């Protein structure tokens, strides 16, 4: 299948140590608690000692100090709040995200926590929830954090876009992702992915097209972007650009031709626009992009059939039978005629199918029997149905139709007898 744009940009990777390394030095700074109660000298010294252990990746030693400290300091004090904060960083450094979240939440429960510290820790909690895949919880903290930023950076904008996308708030994700890309001299590939994915989910294919072109310009060897661009053209019924996109990608050997057309067709059928797939195939064959072989003619016939363009489907199935010499396409033609109560045409197609190779002739005899019975040629129809009944795979339905045809025959005879009496 055509790969949908990827929007899962948060992974449970070992980001804890990096974040903790950046943030731990600020834990005991004056700014961390200047507006709060004063931390005791004893607690400050012990926290400083634990902080040095964390900085040197000596987490076990830090944990001993913090576990002892958290049980000895007073509840609802700045001492306990900062102790839990440092416990959170310790756990985060070791990628123990649930424990880190729990510790940070203890810090946030302290009523007199300085506002900026509360916001920063809330941002950390948002990132940890995101890393754990709990995006709704991440969004709660991220919203509160983002509104406090005076001049958000591109990284901060894309963080919000990611959270919105993961919570399926695609319309809210879009402006954040656009802003991140527009304000950056070197936007990252994942930023384009979250924006394209959001547009795709919103079915805003023209906007997807714009940013897919930009992604291809930056990363021309990425197969997924070529496939997705062709698919959004297909969604918009832009056959010429879709073909040009495929030809450029094939020429550059960035995508494999075999199977891609089939994927595009399946995508269009799944999206409820099989006629787009059929027209793409017709143009691709007419321009020599793909050969008019059994594989692609079969795809064309089935695309027309899914679009309920029955005359075009019939013509394509007949062409397919000419190419591969098999009965199956003509059996499908017979069934299409049967569905439309075109009994004579169904009979003709079934008889033509019987002249070709078939791995299940019973199904063809069954179609012929139905067509004949509906024309009130009951004896011929019952004869054909009995031949169908001789095969295990068609025996049951043929038996049912034999009873039905015999009933119609008796009914017709009764009507004629009473008409003449």
mmCIF file of C-alpha atoms in Angstrom:
data_model
loop_
_atom_site.group_PDB
_atom_site.id
_atom_site.type_symbol
_atom_site.label_atom_id
_atom_site.label_comp_id
_atom_site.label_asym_id
_atom_site.label_seq_id
_atom_site.Cartn_x
_atom_site.Cartn_y
_atom_site.Cartn_z
ATOM 1 C CA UNK A 1 0.000 0.000 0.000
ATOM 2 C CA UNK A 2 0.932 3.653 -0.440
ATOM 3 C CA UNK A 3 2.402 4.695 2.853
ATOM 4 C CA UNK A 4 0.378 7.341 4.645
ATOM 5 C CA UNK A 5 2.465 10.253 5.903
ATOM 6 C CA UNK A 6 4.034 9.431 9.245
ATOM 7 C CA UNK A 7 2.844 11.461 12.197
ATOM 8 C CA UNK A 8 4.187 9.471 15.152
ATOM 9 C CA UNK A 9 7.255 11.568 15.836
ATOM 10 C CA UNK A 10 7.582 10.845 19.544
ATOM 11 C CA UNK A 11 9.354 7.643 20.422
ATOM 12 C CA UNK A 12 10.381 6.119 23.701
ATOM 13 C CA UNK A 13 14.037 6.737 23.031
ATOM 14 C CA UNK A 14 16.653 7.434 25.724
ATOM 15 C CA UNK A 15 16.184 11.204 25.874
ATOM 16 C CA UNK A 16 16.206 11.378 29.653
ATOM 17 C CA UNK A 17 19.932 11.741 30.183
ATOM 18 C CA UNK A 18 20.190 14.523 27.627
ATOM 19 C CA UNK A 19 17.342 16.515 29.147
ATOM 20 C CA UNK A 20 18.544 15.975 32.676
ATOM 21 C CA UNK A 21 22.080 17.044 31.779
ATOM 22 C CA UNK A 22 20.714 20.295 30.396
ATOM 23 C CA UNK A 23 18.348 21.016 33.268
ATOM 24 C CA UNK A 24 19.849 19.653 36.476
ATOM 25 C CA UNK A 25 22.323 22.542 36.941
ATOM 26 C CA UNK A 26 19.341 24.893 37.296
ATOM 27 C CA UNK A 27 17.626 22.904 40.024
ATOM 28 C CA UNK A 28 19.392 24.625 42.892
ATOM 29 C CA UNK A 29 19.924 28.009 41.272
ATOM 30 C CA UNK A 30 18.575 31.069 42.965
ATOM 31 C CA UNK A 31 16.001 31.514 40.222
ATOM 32 C CA UNK A 32 14.537 28.121 41.019
ATOM 33 C CA UNK A 33 13.076 29.217 44.307
ATOM 34 C CA UNK A 34 13.745 32.902 44.829
ATOM 35 C CA UNK A 35 10.042 33.620 45.212
ATOM 36 C CA UNK A 36 9.407 30.650 47.454
ATOM 37 C CA UNK A 37 10.200 29.712 51.025
ATOM 38 C CA UNK A 38 13.907 29.395 51.737
ATOM 39 C CA UNK A 39 15.390 25.939 51.466
ATOM 40 C CA UNK A 40 17.233 24.838 54.582
ATOM 41 C CA UNK A 41 21.026 24.830 54.539
ATOM 42 C CA UNK A 42 21.146 21.110 55.311
ATOM 43 C CA UNK A 43 18.788 20.248 52.465
ATOM 44 C CA UNK A 44 20.621 22.562 50.091
ATOM 45 C CA UNK A 45 23.952 20.892 50.835
ATOM 46 C CA UNK A 46 22.542 17.391 50.411
ATOM 47 C CA UNK A 47 20.806 18.321 47.157
ATOM 48 C CA UNK A 48 24.022 19.848 45.860
ATOM 49 C CA UNK A 49 25.853 16.622 46.685
ATOM 50 C CA UNK A 50 23.177 14.557 44.883
ATOM 51 C CA UNK A 51 23.274 16.910 41.927
ATOM 52 C CA UNK A 52 27.004 16.360 41.515
ATOM 53 C CA UNK A 53 26.454 12.601 41.463
ATOM 54 C CA UNK A 54 23.760 12.985 38.775
ATOM 55 C CA UNK A 55 26.022 15.222 36.698
ATOM 56 C CA UNK A 56 28.649 12.451 36.806
ATOM 57 C CA UNK A 57 26.051 9.778 35.997
ATOM 58 C CA UNK A 58 26.436 8.254 39.450
ATOM 59 C CA UNK A 59 22.729 7.671 39.826
ATOM 60 C CA UNK A 60 22.835 4.992 42.502
ATOM 61 C CA UNK A 61 24.795 7.291 44.801
ATOM 62 C CA UNK A 62 22.411 10.171 44.102
ATOM 63 C CA UNK A 63 19.421 7.925 44.789
ATOM 64 C CA UNK A 64 20.739 6.990 48.256
ATOM 65 C CA UNK A 65 20.925 10.657 49.242
ATOM 66 C CA UNK A 66 17.548 11.578 47.767
ATOM 67 C CA UNK A 67 15.689 8.579 49.210
ATOM 68 C CA UNK A 68 16.979 9.496 52.670
ATOM 69 C CA UNK A 69 16.267 13.177 52.176
ATOM 70 C CA UNK A 70 12.680 12.807 50.949
ATOM 71 C CA UNK A 71 11.704 10.972 54.142
ATOM 72 C CA UNK A 72 13.371 13.454 56.480
ATOM 73 C CA UNK A 73 12.268 16.851 55.162
ATOM 74 C CA UNK A 74 8.941 18.410 56.086
ATOM 75 C CA UNK A 75 5.895 17.798 53.942
ATOM 76 C CA UNK A 76 4.594 20.711 51.853
ATOM 77 C CA UNK A 77 7.953 22.474 51.994
ATOM 78 C CA UNK A 78 10.289 23.816 49.350
ATOM 79 C CA UNK A 79 12.806 21.255 50.622
ATOM 80 C CA UNK A 80 10.536 18.377 49.667
ATOM 81 C CA UNK A 81 9.505 19.999 46.385
ATOM 82 C CA UNK A 82 13.121 20.397 45.251
ATOM 83 C CA UNK A 83 14.004 16.913 46.473
ATOM 84 C CA UNK A 84 11.244 15.409 44.341
ATOM 85 C CA UNK A 85 12.368 17.559 41.442
ATOM 86 C CA UNK A 86 15.863 16.113 41.642
ATOM 87 C CA UNK A 87 14.418 12.597 42.035
ATOM 88 C CA UNK A 88 12.517 13.261 38.833
ATOM 89 C CA UNK A 89 15.692 14.212 36.988
ATOM 90 C CA UNK A 90 17.464 11.151 38.365
ATOM 91 C CA UNK A 91 14.737 8.827 37.105
ATOM 92 C CA UNK A 92 14.537 10.654 33.792
ATOM 93 C CA UNK A 93 18.296 10.330 33.356
ATOM 94 C CA UNK A 94 17.834 6.561 33.507
ATOM 95 C CA UNK A 95 14.811 6.684 31.181
ATOM 96 C CA UNK A 96 12.439 5.631 33.971
ATOM 97 C CA UNK A 97 9.767 7.975 32.654
ATOM 98 C CA UNK A 98 6.753 6.883 34.763
ATOM 99 C CA UNK A 99 8.761 7.295 37.959
ATOM 100 C CA UNK A 100 10.082 10.632 36.734
ATOM 101 C CA UNK A 101 6.549 11.839 36.040
ATOM 102 C CA UNK A 102 5.430 10.736 39.491
ATOM 103 C CA UNK A 103 8.255 12.650 41.137
ATOM 104 C CA UNK A 104 7.652 15.801 39.107
ATOM 105 C CA UNK A 105 3.958 15.674 39.973
ATOM 106 C CA UNK A 106 4.937 15.671 43.647
ATOM 107 C CA UNK A 107 6.952 18.831 42.993
ATOM 108 C CA UNK A 108 4.035 20.463 41.221
ATOM 109 C CA UNK A 109 1.770 19.741 44.175
ATOM 110 C CA UNK A 110 3.743 22.224 46.298
ATOM 111 C CA UNK A 111 1.484 25.275 46.482
ATOM 112 C CA UNK A 112 4.235 27.913 46.776
ATOM 113 C CA UNK A 113 6.381 26.644 43.925
ATOM 114 C CA UNK A 114 7.740 29.574 41.867
ATOM 115 C CA UNK A 115 5.618 30.060 38.759
ATOM 116 C CA UNK A 116 8.456 29.799 36.239
ATOM 117 C CA UNK A 117 9.705 26.616 37.876
ATOM 118 C CA UNK A 118 6.176 25.206 37.766
ATOM 119 C CA UNK A 119 5.973 25.977 34.048
ATOM 120 C CA UNK A 120 9.369 24.438 33.274
ATOM 121 C CA UNK A 121 8.556 21.263 35.162
ATOM 122 C CA UNK A 122 5.176 21.131 33.459
ATOM 123 C CA UNK A 123 6.989 21.215 30.117
ATOM 124 C CA UNK A 124 9.189 18.319 31.235
ATOM 125 C CA UNK A 125 6.098 16.351 32.245
ATOM 126 C CA UNK A 126 4.542 17.069 28.844
ATOM 127 C CA UNK A 127 7.624 15.685 27.084
ATOM 128 C CA UNK A 128 7.692 12.601 29.286
ATOM 129 C CA UNK A 129 4.013 11.874 28.750
ATOM 130 C CA UNK A 130 4.587 12.269 25.013
ATOM 131 C CA UNK A 131 7.514 9.854 25.136
ATOM 132 C CA UNK A 132 5.227 7.396 26.924
ATOM 133 C CA UNK A 133 2.537 7.808 24.261
ATOM 134 C CA UNK A 134 0.083 9.475 26.663
ATOM 135 C CA UNK A 135 -0.582 12.417 24.387
ATOM 136 C CA UNK A 136 -3.795 13.725 25.942
ATOM 137 C CA UNK A 137 -2.011 14.181 29.262
ATOM 138 C CA UNK A 138 0.976 15.687 27.455
ATOM 139 C CA UNK A 139 -1.293 18.219 25.773
ATOM 140 C CA UNK A 140 -2.725 19.428 29.078
ATOM 141 C CA UNK A 141 0.737 20.396 30.334
ATOM 142 C CA UNK A 142 1.997 21.612 26.952
ATOM 143 C CA UNK A 143 -0.839 24.112 26.476
ATOM 144 C CA UNK A 144 -0.177 25.715 29.862
ATOM 145 C CA UNK A 145 3.544 25.879 29.152
ATOM 146 C CA UNK A 146 3.350 27.283 25.620
ATOM 147 C CA UNK A 147 1.195 30.322 26.444
ATOM 148 C CA UNK A 148 3.908 31.546 28.814
ATOM 149 C CA UNK A 149 6.532 31.776 26.086
ATOM 150 C CA UNK A 150 7.256 35.309 24.924
ATOM 151 C CA UNK A 151 9.084 34.310 21.736
ATOM 152 C CA UNK A 152 8.636 30.575 21.032
ATOM 153 C CA UNK A 153 11.342 28.898 18.994
ATOM 154 C CA UNK A 154 10.771 26.678 15.976
ATOM 155 C CA UNK A 155 11.470 23.615 18.122
ATOM 156 C CA UNK A 156 8.820 24.714 20.586
ATOM 157 C CA UNK A 157 6.275 25.293 17.835
ATOM 158 C CA UNK A 158 6.873 21.862 16.357
ATOM 159 C CA UNK A 159 6.610 20.262 19.788
ATOM 160 C CA UNK A 160 3.085 21.642 20.050
ATOM 161 C CA UNK A 161 2.305 20.551 16.494
ATOM 162 C CA UNK A 162 3.409 17.022 17.329
ATOM 163 C CA UNK A 163 1.236 16.874 20.424
ATOM 164 C CA UNK A 164 -1.813 18.139 18.550
ATOM 165 C CA UNK A 165 -1.232 15.672 15.714
ATOM 166 C CA UNK A 166 -0.878 12.745 18.081
ATOM 167 C CA UNK A 167 -4.162 13.675 19.779
ATOM 168 C CA UNK A 168 -5.828 13.896 16.341
ATOM 169 C CA UNK A 169 -6.281 17.656 16.621
ATOM 170 C CA UNK A 170 -4.945 18.037 13.101
ATOM 171 C CA UNK A 171 -6.453 21.447 12.380
ATOM 172 C CA UNK A 172 -4.692 22.795 15.471
ATOM 173 C CA UNK A 173 -1.429 21.048 14.590
ATOM 174 C CA UNK A 174 -1.188 22.714 11.182
ATOM 175 C CA UNK A 175 -0.499 26.367 12.146
ATOM 176 C CA UNK A 176 2.175 25.341 14.654
ATOM 177 C CA UNK A 177 3.957 23.152 12.106
ATOM 178 C CA UNK A 178 3.713 25.818 9.392
ATOM 179 C CA UNK A 179 5.141 28.413 11.779
ATOM 180 C CA UNK A 180 8.031 26.124 12.744
ATOM 181 C CA UNK A 181 8.952 25.474 9.115
ATOM 182 C CA UNK A 182 8.557 29.086 8.015
ATOM 183 C CA UNK A 183 10.693 30.534 10.816
ATOM 184 C CA UNK A 184 13.555 28.043 10.439
ATOM 185 C CA UNK A 185 16.444 28.320 8.008
ATOM 186 C CA UNK A 186 16.904 24.573 8.124
ATOM 187 C CA UNK A 187 13.628 22.850 9.043
ATOM 188 C CA UNK A 188 13.963 19.183 9.949
ATOM 189 C CA UNK A 189 12.469 16.414 7.880
ATOM 190 C CA UNK A 190 10.217 15.296 10.731
ATOM 191 C CA UNK A 191 8.630 18.761 10.776
ATOM 192 C CA UNK A 192 7.465 18.289 7.215
ATOM 193 C CA UNK A 193 6.193 14.834 8.083
ATOM 194 C CA UNK A 194 3.923 16.048 10.868
ATOM 195 C CA UNK A 195 2.535 18.851 8.687
ATOM 196 C CA UNK A 196 1.963 16.650 5.640
ATOM 197 C CA UNK A 197 0.349 13.995 7.792
ATOM 198 C CA UNK A 198 -2.002 16.555 9.332
ATOM 199 C CA UNK A 199 -3.027 17.931 5.957
ATOM 200 C CA UNK A 200 -3.535 14.382 4.686
ATOM 201 C CA UNK A 201 -5.808 13.518 7.620
ATOM 202 C CA UNK A 202 -7.790 16.703 6.984
ATOM 203 C CA UNK A 203 -8.035 15.713 3.297
ATOM 204 C CA UNK A 204 -6.450 19.040 2.381
ATOM 205 C CA UNK A 205 -4.594 17.481 -0.495
ATOM 206 C CA UNK A 206 -3.602 20.729 -2.176
ATOM 207 C CA UNK A 207 -1.740 21.805 0.957
ATOM 208 C CA UNK A 208 -0.196 18.332 1.248
ATOM 209 C CA UNK A 209 0.967 18.732 -2.331
ATOM 210 C CA UNK A 210 2.758 21.999 -1.544
ATOM 211 C CA UNK A 211 4.814 20.602 1.318
ATOM 212 C CA UNK A 212 5.454 17.249 -0.354
ATOM 213 C CA UNK A 213 7.106 19.151 -3.206
ATOM 214 C CA UNK A 214 9.281 20.938 -0.651
ATOM 215 C CA UNK A 215 10.130 17.622 1.018
ATOM 216 C CA UNK A 216 11.092 16.105 -2.340
ATOM 217 C CA UNK A 217 13.310 19.099 -3.081
ATOM 218 C CA UNK A 218 15.158 18.561 0.202
ATOM 219 C CA UNK A 219 15.137 14.747 0.256
ATOM 220 C CA UNK A 220 14.707 13.582 -3.354
ATOM 221 C CA UNK A 221 15.786 10.001 -2.714
ATOM 222 C CA UNK A 222 13.006 9.313 -0.176
ATOM 223 C CA UNK A 223 10.583 6.953 -1.911
ATOM 224 C CA UNK A 224 7.648 7.735 0.400
ATOM 225 C CA UNK A 225 7.417 11.388 -0.663
ATOM 226 C CA UNK A 226 7.193 10.532 -4.371
ATOM 227 C CA UNK A 227 4.502 7.950 -3.660
ATOM 228 C CA UNK A 228 2.542 10.346 -1.458
ATOM 229 C CA UNK A 229 2.762 13.178 -3.990
ATOM 230 C CA UNK A 230 1.427 10.892 -6.715
ATOM 231 C CA UNK A 231 -1.355 9.823 -4.389
ATOM 232 C CA UNK A 232 -2.462 13.380 -3.536
ATOM 233 C CA UNK A 233 -2.555 14.224 -7.237
ATOM 234 C CA UNK A 234 -4.694 11.131 -7.721
ATOM 235 C CA UNK A 235 -7.029 12.236 -4.924
ATOM 236 C CA UNK A 236 -7.492 15.565 -6.682
ATOM 237 C CA UNK A 237 -8.087 13.896 -10.063
ATOM 238 C CA UNK A 238 -4.894 15.461 -11.432
ATOM 239 C CA UNK A 239 -3.823 12.618 -13.679
ATOM 240 C CA UNK A 240 -1.170 14.424 -15.715
ATOM 241 C CA UNK A 241 0.852 15.628 -12.681
ATOM 242 C CA UNK A 242 0.455 12.210 -11.074
ATOM 243 C CA UNK A 243 1.968 10.534 -14.125
ATOM 244 C CA UNK A 244 4.760 13.095 -14.382
ATOM 245 C CA UNK A 245 5.595 12.516 -10.717
ATOM 246 C CA UNK A 246 5.769 8.764 -11.238
ATOM 247 C CA UNK A 247 7.887 9.113 -14.376
ATOM 248 C CA UNK A 248 10.366 11.439 -12.657
ATOM 249 C CA UNK A 249 10.662 9.101 -9.699
ATOM 250 C CA UNK A 250 11.124 6.051 -11.903
ATOM 251 C CA UNK A 251 13.676 7.877 -14.044
ATOM 252 C CA UNK A 252 15.649 8.817 -10.944
ATOM 253 C CA UNK A 253 15.310 5.232 -9.686
ATOM 254 C CA UNK A 254 13.917 6.577 -6.426
ATOM 255 C CA UNK A 255 10.896 4.296 -6.492
ATOM 256 C CA UNK A 256 10.193 0.871 -7.907
ATOM 257 C CA UNK A 257 7.634 0.847 -10.707
ATOM 258 C CA UNK A 258 6.474 -2.714 -10.072
ATOM 259 C CA UNK A 259 3.654 -2.671 -7.582
ATOM 260 C CA UNK A 260 3.355 1.102 -7.209
ATOM 261 C CA UNK A 261 0.568 1.439 -9.751
ATOM 262 C CA UNK A 262 -1.275 -1.360 -7.965
ATOM 263 C CA UNK A 263 -0.850 0.498 -4.689
ATOM 264 C CA UNK A 264 -2.210 3.715 -6.170
ATOM 265 C CA UNK A 265 -5.209 1.857 -7.534
ATOM 266 C CA UNK A 266 -5.924 0.226 -4.194
ATOM 267 C CA UNK A 267 -5.574 3.591 -2.467
ATOM 268 C CA UNK A 268 -8.117 5.172 -4.821
ATOM 269 C CA UNK A 269 -10.551 2.283 -4.336
ATOM 270 C CA UNK A 270 -10.180 2.497 -0.556
ATOM 271 C CA UNK A 271 -10.820 6.243 -0.696
ATOM 272 C CA UNK A 272 -13.972 5.692 -2.752
ATOM 273 C CA UNK A 273 -12.641 7.127 -6.029
ATOM 274 C CA UNK A 274 -11.855 4.072 -8.210
ATOM 275 C CA UNK A 275 -12.679 6.025 -11.361
ATOM 276 C CA UNK A 276 -9.570 8.136 -10.677
ATOM 277 C CA UNK A 277 -7.470 4.997 -10.638
ATOM 278 C CA UNK A 278 -9.012 3.804 -13.888
ATOM 279 C CA UNK A 279 -8.320 7.077 -15.683
ATOM 280 C CA UNK A 280 -4.750 7.068 -14.385
ATOM 281 C CA UNK A 281 -4.247 3.593 -15.816
ATOM 282 C CA UNK A 282 -5.723 4.549 -19.180
ATOM 283 C CA UNK A 283 -3.425 7.541 -19.495
ATOM 284 C CA UNK A 284 -0.407 5.582 -18.285
ATOM 285 C CA UNK A 285 -1.032 2.915 -20.945
ATOM 286 C CA UNK A 286 -1.743 5.467 -23.684
ATOM 287 C CA UNK A 287 1.539 7.241 -22.969
ATOM 288 C CA UNK A 288 3.544 4.050 -22.699
ATOM 289 C CA UNK A 289 4.366 4.596 -19.027
ATOM 290 C CA UNK A 290 3.148 1.068 -18.321
ATOM 291 C CA UNK A 291 2.537 -1.786 -20.773
ATOM 292 C CA UNK A 292 -0.925 -2.918 -21.788
ATOM 293 C CA UNK A 293 -0.348 -6.351 -20.332
ATOM 294 C CA UNK A 294 -2.600 -8.751 -18.471
ATOM 295 C CA UNK A 295 -1.626 -7.374 -15.059
ATOM 296 C CA UNK A 296 -2.522 -3.770 -15.766
ATOM 297 C CA UNK A 297 -5.566 -4.507 -17.924
ATOM 298 C CA UNK A 298 -6.913 -6.645 -15.093
ATOM 299 C CA UNK A 299 -6.391 -3.737 -12.704
ATOM 300 C CA UNK A 300 -8.115 -1.402 -15.141
ATOM 301 C CA UNK A 301 -11.107 -3.698 -15.533
ATOM 302 C CA UNK A 302 -11.562 -4.066 -11.793
ATOM 303 C CA UNK A 303 -11.179 -0.311 -11.254
ATOM 304 C CA UNK A 304 -13.946 0.389 -13.789
ATOM 305 C CA UNK A 305 -16.046 -2.290 -12.123
ATOM 306 C CA UNK A 306 -15.561 -0.717 -8.689
ATOM 307 C CA UNK A 307 -16.564 2.630 -10.210
ATOM 308 C CA UNK A 308 -19.728 0.976 -11.617
ATOM 309 C CA UNK A 309 -18.670 1.926 -15.130
ATOM 310 C CA UNK A 310 -19.969 -1.401 -16.398
ATOM 311 C CA UNK A 311 -19.552 -0.891 -20.146
ATOM 312 C CA UNK A 312 -15.917 0.109 -19.681
ATOM 313 C CA UNK A 313 -15.363 -2.777 -17.263
ATOM 314 C CA UNK A 314 -16.825 -5.234 -19.773
ATOM 315 C CA UNK A 315 -14.620 -3.912 -22.582
ATOM 316 C CA UNK A 316 -11.552 -4.209 -20.346
ATOM 317 C CA UNK A 317 -12.385 -7.759 -19.224
ATOM 318 C CA UNK A 318 -12.920 -8.790 -22.852
ATOM 319 C CA UNK A 319 -9.560 -7.261 -23.733
ATOM 320 C CA UNK A 320 -7.973 -9.136 -20.830
ATOM 321 C CA UNK A 321 -9.379 -12.435 -22.086
ATOM 322 C CA UNK A 322 -7.887 -11.732 -25.503
ATOM 323 C CA UNK A 323 -4.503 -11.126 -23.880
ATOM 324 C CA UNK A 324 -4.314 -14.076 -21.491
ATOM 325 C CA UNK A 325 -6.605 -16.501 -23.332
ATOM 326 C CA UNK A 326 -8.417 -17.375 -20.090
ATOM 327 C CA UNK A 327 -12.098 -17.782 -19.366
ATOM 328 C CA UNK A 328 -12.160 -15.938 -16.033
ATOM 329 C CA UNK A 329 -12.480 -12.426 -17.494
ATOM 330 C CA UNK A 330 -15.425 -13.510 -19.651
ATOM 331 C CA UNK A 331 -17.023 -15.185 -16.653
ATOM 332 C CA UNK A 332 -16.880 -11.782 -14.959
ATOM 333 C CA UNK A 333 -18.450 -10.217 -18.043
ATOM 334 C CA UNK A 334 -21.271 -12.749 -17.829
ATOM 335 C CA UNK A 335 -21.820 -11.914 -14.165
ATOM 336 C CA UNK A 336 -21.903 -8.178 -14.866
ATOM 337 C CA UNK A 337 -24.617 -8.752 -17.455
ATOM 338 C CA UNK A 338 -26.522 -10.994 -15.050
ATOM 339 C CA UNK A 339 -26.458 -8.264 -12.386
ATOM 340 C CA UNK A 340 -28.021 -5.905 -14.876
ATOM 341 C CA UNK A 341 -30.629 -8.451 -16.073
ATOM 342 C CA UNK A 342 -29.056 -8.536 -19.522
ATOM 343 C CA UNK A 343 -29.779 -12.205 -20.078
ATOM 344 C CA UNK A 344 -28.850 -12.582 -23.763
ATOM 345 C CA UNK A 345 -25.566 -10.745 -23.280
ATOM 346 C CA UNK A 346 -24.816 -12.902 -20.242
ATOM 347 C CA UNK A 347 -25.485 -16.054 -22.263
ATOM 348 C CA UNK A 348 -23.169 -14.885 -25.026
ATOM 349 C CA UNK A 349 -20.346 -14.112 -22.583
ATOM 350 C CA UNK A 350 -20.758 -17.419 -20.749
ATOM 351 C CA UNK A 351 -20.684 -19.435 -23.985
ATOM 352 C CA UNK A 352 -17.545 -17.568 -25.063
ATOM 353 C CA UNK A 353 -15.970 -18.330 -21.671
ATOM 354 C CA UNK A 354 -16.677 -22.039 -22.062
ATOM 355 C CA UNK A 355 -14.512 -22.049 -25.180
ATOM 356 C CA UNK A 356 -11.467 -20.931 -23.165
ATOM 357 C CA UNK A 357 -9.353 -22.427 -20.418
ATOM 358 C CA UNK A 358 -10.910 -22.309 -16.961
ATOM 359 C CA UNK A 359 -9.893 -23.749 -13.596
ATOM 360 C CA UNK A 360 -13.537 -23.598 -12.450
ATOM 361 C CA UNK A 361 -15.853 -24.331 -15.380
ATOM 362 C CA UNK A 362 -18.688 -25.084 -12.979
ATOM 363 C CA UNK A 363 -19.079 -21.369 -12.291
ATOM 364 C CA UNK A 364 -19.405 -20.648 -16.016
ATOM 365 C CA UNK A 365 -22.029 -23.367 -16.468
ATOM 366 C CA UNK A 366 -23.869 -21.857 -13.517
ATOM 367 C CA UNK A 367 -23.869 -18.375 -15.101
ATOM 368 C CA UNK A 368 -25.049 -19.835 -18.391
ATOM 369 C CA UNK A 369 -27.821 -21.782 -16.660
ATOM 370 C CA UNK A 370 -29.052 -18.634 -14.904
ATOM 371 C CA UNK A 371 -29.050 -16.632 -18.138
ATOM 372 C CA UNK A 372 -31.003 -19.343 -19.991
ATOM 373 C CA UNK A 373 -33.514 -19.864 -17.194
ATOM 374 C CA UNK A 374 -34.221 -16.136 -17.020
ATOM 375 C CA UNK A 375 -34.975 -16.239 -20.748
ATOM 376 C CA UNK A 376 -37.500 -19.019 -19.981
ATOM 377 C CA UNK A 377 -35.392 -21.530 -21.881
ATOM 378 C CA UNK A 378 -35.800 -23.838 -18.949
ATOM 379 C CA UNK A 379 -34.663 -27.148 -20.392
ATOM 380 C CA UNK A 380 -31.391 -25.651 -21.679
ATOM 381 C CA UNK A 381 -30.911 -23.767 -18.453
ATOM 382 C CA UNK A 382 -31.532 -26.801 -16.253
ATOM 383 C CA UNK A 383 -29.144 -28.813 -18.392
ATOM 384 C CA UNK A 384 -26.397 -26.191 -17.891
ATOM 385 C CA UNK A 385 -27.129 -26.017 -14.177
ATOM 386 C CA UNK A 386 -26.824 -29.785 -13.841
ATOM 387 C CA UNK A 387 -23.362 -29.551 -15.365
ATOM 388 C CA UNK A 388 -22.524 -26.903 -12.764
ATOM 389 C CA UNK A 389 -23.886 -29.169 -10.040
ATOM 390 C CA UNK A 390 -21.320 -31.819 -10.960
ATOM 391 C CA UNK A 391 -18.556 -29.659 -9.426
ATOM 392 C CA UNK A 392 -18.211 -29.460 -5.654
ATOM 393 C CA UNK A 393 -17.588 -25.714 -5.543
ATOM 394 C CA UNK A 394 -20.732 -24.894 -7.554
ATOM 395 C CA UNK A 395 -22.942 -27.826 -6.561
ATOM 396 C CA UNK A 396 -24.963 -26.149 -3.819
ATOM 397 C CA UNK A 397 -25.900 -22.967 -5.662
ATOM 398 C CA UNK A 398 -26.591 -24.926 -8.864
ATOM 399 C CA UNK A 399 -28.906 -27.276 -6.978
ATOM 400 C CA UNK A 400 -30.845 -24.330 -5.592
ATOM 401 C CA UNK A 401 -31.197 -22.807 -9.030
ATOM 402 C CA UNK A 402 -32.320 -26.084 -10.548
ATOM 403 C CA UNK A 403 -35.215 -26.132 -8.086
ATOM 404 C CA UNK A 404 -35.936 -22.493 -8.867
ATOM 405 C CA UNK A 405 -35.865 -23.080 -12.652
ATOM 406 C CA UNK A 406 -38.050 -26.162 -12.364
ATOM 407 C CA UNK A 407 -40.526 -24.141 -10.343
ATOM 408 C CA UNK A 408 -40.589 -21.389 -12.962
ATOM 409 C CA UNK A 409 -41.081 -23.996 -15.669
ATOM 410 C CA UNK A 410 -44.073 -25.540 -13.868
ATOM 411 C CA UNK A 411 -45.532 -22.094 -13.259
ATOM 412 C CA UNK A 412 -45.234 -21.195 -16.939
ATOM 413 C CA UNK A 413 -46.808 -24.498 -17.990
ATOM 414 C CA UNK A 414 -49.717 -23.949 -15.578
ATOM 415 C CA UNK A 415 -50.300 -20.437 -16.918
ATOM 416 C CA UNK A 416 -50.291 -21.669 -20.513
ATOM 417 C CA UNK A 417 -52.625 -24.564 -19.708
ATOM 418 C CA UNK A 418 -55.107 -22.297 -17.953
ATOM 419 C CA UNK A 419 -54.893 -19.721 -20.713
ATOM 420 C CA UNK A 420 -55.864 -22.369 -23.291
ATOM 421 C CA UNK A 421 -58.668 -23.880 -21.228
#
